[in-house]
Coordinates of C-alpha atoms and ligand atoms in Angstrom, one line a residue:
M16 CA 14.5 -25.8 15.7
L17 CA 14.5 -25.0 12.0
K18 CA 16.4 -27.3 9.7
E19 CA 19.6 -25.7 8.4
K20 CA 18.3 -25.2 4.8
M21 CA 15.2 -23.4 6.1
E22 CA 17.1 -21.3 8.6
K23 CA 19.5 -20.1 5.9
A24 CA 16.7 -19.3 3.4
L25 CA 14.7 -17.4 6.1
N26 CA 17.9 -15.4 7.0
E27 CA 18.4 -14.6 3.3
Q28 CA 14.8 -13.3 3.2
I29 CA 15.5 -10.9 6.1
N30 CA 18.2 -9.5 4.0
K31 CA 15.9 -9.2 1.0
E32 CA 13.2 -7.4 3.0
M33 CA 15.9 -5.0 4.4
F34 CA 17.2 -4.4 0.9
S35 CA 13.6 -3.6 -0.2
A36 CA 13.2 -1.1 2.6
Y37 CA 16.5 0.5 1.5
L38 CA 15.5 0.6 -2.1
Y39 CA 12.1 2.2 -1.4
L40 CA 13.7 4.7 0.9
S41 CA 16.1 5.7 -2.0
M42 CA 13.0 6.0 -4.2
S43 CA 11.4 8.2 -1.6
A44 CA 14.4 10.5 -1.7
Y45 CA 14.4 10.5 -5.5
A46 CA 10.7 11.4 -5.6
Q47 CA 11.5 14.5 -3.6
T48 CA 13.8 15.6 -6.4
L49 CA 11.0 15.1 -8.9
G50 CA 8.8 17.4 -6.8
L51 CA 6.4 14.6 -5.9
P52 CA 5.9 14.7 -2.1
G53 CA 3.0 12.3 -2.2
V54 CA 5.0 9.7 -4.1
A55 CA 7.8 10.3 -1.6
N56 CA 5.4 9.6 1.3
W57 CA 4.1 6.4 -0.4
M58 CA 7.6 5.1 -0.9
K59 CA 8.7 6.0 2.7
I60 CA 5.7 4.1 4.1
Q61 CA 6.5 1.2 1.7
A62 CA 10.0 1.2 3.2
Q63 CA 8.5 1.0 6.7
E64 CA 6.3 -1.9 5.7
E65 CA 9.4 -3.8 4.5
L66 CA 11.0 -3.3 7.9
T67 CA 8.0 -5.0 9.5
H68 CA 8.4 -7.9 7.1
A69 CA 12.0 -8.3 8.0
N70 CA 11.0 -8.1 11.6
K71 CA 8.4 -10.8 11.2
F72 CA 11.0 -13.2 9.8
F73 CA 13.4 -12.1 12.6
D74 CA 10.9 -13.0 15.3
Y75 CA 9.8 -16.2 13.7
I76 CA 13.4 -17.5 13.5
H77 CA 13.8 -16.9 17.2
E78 CA 10.4 -18.4 18.0
R79 CA 11.8 -21.6 16.4
N80 CA 14.9 -21.4 18.6
S81 CA 17.1 -20.8 15.7
R82 CA 19.7 -18.2 14.8
V83 CA 19.4 -14.9 13.1
L84 CA 22.5 -14.0 11.2
L85 CA 22.4 -10.6 9.6
Q86 CA 24.4 -10.0 6.5
P87 CA 25.4 -6.7 4.7
I88 CA 22.7 -5.0 2.8
A89 CA 23.6 -4.3 -0.8
G90 CA 23.7 -0.7 -2.1
V91 CA 20.8 0.7 -4.0
D92 CA 20.3 2.9 -7.1
T93 CA 19.8 6.6 -6.6
E94 CA 18.2 7.5 -9.9
F95 CA 15.0 5.9 -11.2
G96 CA 14.0 7.8 -14.3
N97 CA 10.4 9.2 -14.6
V98 CA 7.6 8.4 -12.1
I99 CA 6.2 5.6 -14.3
E100 CA 9.6 4.0 -14.7
M101 CA 10.1 4.2 -11.0
F102 CA 6.8 2.4 -10.2
E103 CA 7.7 -0.2 -12.9
R104 CA 10.9 -0.8 -11.0
V105 CA 8.8 -1.3 -7.8
M106 CA 6.6 -3.9 -9.7
E107 CA 9.7 -5.7 -11.0
H108 CA 11.1 -5.8 -7.5
E109 CA 7.9 -7.0 -5.9
Q110 CA 7.6 -9.8 -8.5
M111 CA 11.1 -10.9 -7.5
V112 CA 10.1 -10.9 -3.8
T113 CA 7.0 -13.0 -4.7
D114 CA 9.3 -15.5 -6.4
S115 CA 11.5 -15.5 -3.4
I116 CA 8.5 -16.2 -1.0
N117 CA 7.3 -19.0 -3.3
N118 CA 10.7 -20.5 -3.2
L119 CA 10.6 -20.4 0.7
V120 CA 7.2 -22.2 0.5
D121 CA 8.8 -24.8 -1.8
I122 CA 11.6 -25.4 0.7
S123 CA 9.1 -25.7 3.7
I124 CA 7.2 -28.3 1.7
E125 CA 10.3 -30.2 0.8
L126 CA 11.4 -30.3 4.5
S127 CA 7.8 -31.0 5.7
D128 CA 8.1 -27.9 7.8
H129 CA 4.4 -27.2 8.2
A130 CA 4.9 -24.4 10.8
T131 CA 7.0 -22.4 8.5
R132 CA 4.7 -23.1 5.6
S133 CA 1.8 -21.8 7.7
M134 CA 3.8 -18.6 8.6
L135 CA 4.7 -18.1 5.0
M136 CA 1.0 -18.1 3.9
W137 CA 0.7 -14.6 5.3
F138 CA 3.4 -13.4 2.9
V139 CA 1.9 -15.2 0.0
D140 CA -1.3 -13.2 0.5
E141 CA 0.6 -10.0 1.2
Q142 CA 2.5 -10.3 -2.1
V143 CA -0.8 -10.6 -4.0
E144 CA -1.9 -7.3 -2.4
E145 CA 1.5 -5.6 -3.0
E146 CA 1.4 -6.4 -6.7
A147 CA -2.2 -5.4 -7.1
S148 CA -1.7 -2.0 -5.4
V149 CA 1.4 -1.2 -7.4
Q150 CA -0.3 -2.2 -10.7
E151 CA -3.2 0.1 -9.8
I152 CA -0.8 3.0 -9.4
I153 CA 1.0 2.2 -12.7
D154 CA -2.4 2.1 -14.5
Q155 CA -3.4 5.5 -13.1
L156 CA 0.0 7.0 -14.0
K157 CA -0.2 5.7 -17.5
M158 CA -3.8 7.1 -17.9
V159 CA -2.4 10.6 -17.3
E160 CA 0.9 9.8 -19.1
G161 CA 2.7 10.6 -15.8
K162 CA 2.2 14.3 -16.1
G163 CA 0.2 17.5 -15.6
H164 CA -2.9 17.9 -13.5
G165 CA -3.5 14.1 -13.4
L166 CA -0.1 13.5 -11.9
F167 CA -0.7 16.3 -9.4
M168 CA -4.0 14.5 -8.3
I169 CA -2.3 11.1 -8.1
D170 CA 0.5 12.6 -6.0
K171 CA -2.0 14.1 -3.7
D172 CA -3.7 10.8 -3.3
L173 CA -0.5 8.9 -2.6
G174 CA 0.3 11.5 0.0
Q175 CA -2.7 10.3 2.0
R176 CA -1.2 6.9 2.6
V177 CA -0.5 6.2 6.3
F178 CA 1.6 3.5 7.9
V179 CA -0.2 0.5 9.2
D180 CA 1.7 -2.5 10.6
S181 CA -0.2 -5.3 9.0
T182 CA 2.0 -7.9 10.5
Q183 CA 0.3 -7.2 13.8
N184 CA -3.1 -8.3 12.5
A185 CA -2.1 -11.9 11.9
Q186 CA -0.2 -14.4 14.0
Ligands
MG26 MG1 8.2 -7.3 1.7

C-alpha cells in the first residue's frame, strides 16, 4: 500500500491531469472561434492525452492497493487571447505540471517509495517532450507573427496530429 502522503499527492495529480484535459478542451473550443480547426484538433488531442495521464495515476494507485478519491475539477477560462498567447498559456501550464511531477518525485524519495519513483520517471520524460513540442509551436507562430499564410500553414500542420496513447508503450 501507498503511504498516506504519497496516496494523497497522487490523488491530487489525478485532479491536475483532469483539469489539464478540461483546460485544453476549452482551448480547443476557443480555437474554433478563431477559425483555426488545426489548432482545435491539436488541443483536443492534447486533452485526450491528459486523460490517459489521469488514467495512468488512477490505475497505479489501485495497483498499490490504495484508494482513488476523485475531487471536483475547477472551472477553466473560456477566452485565451490570440493564438500565440494561447500557446504561451499552454507552456505556462505545462511548466506548472512539470513542477508538480518533480514534487511527487521528491515525496517518493523522501518516503523511500522506489516503485512510485520508478513509475514517475515516465512522467518526468513525458514533461520534457511536452514542453519541447509546445516551445516548437510557439517559435513557429512567432516566426509568422501569428498571422497570414504562415499561420494558415501551421494550422494545417497541427491539424495532422493524431491521438496516440503513449501510456501504453511503457509499464
Ligand atoms: Mg499531463
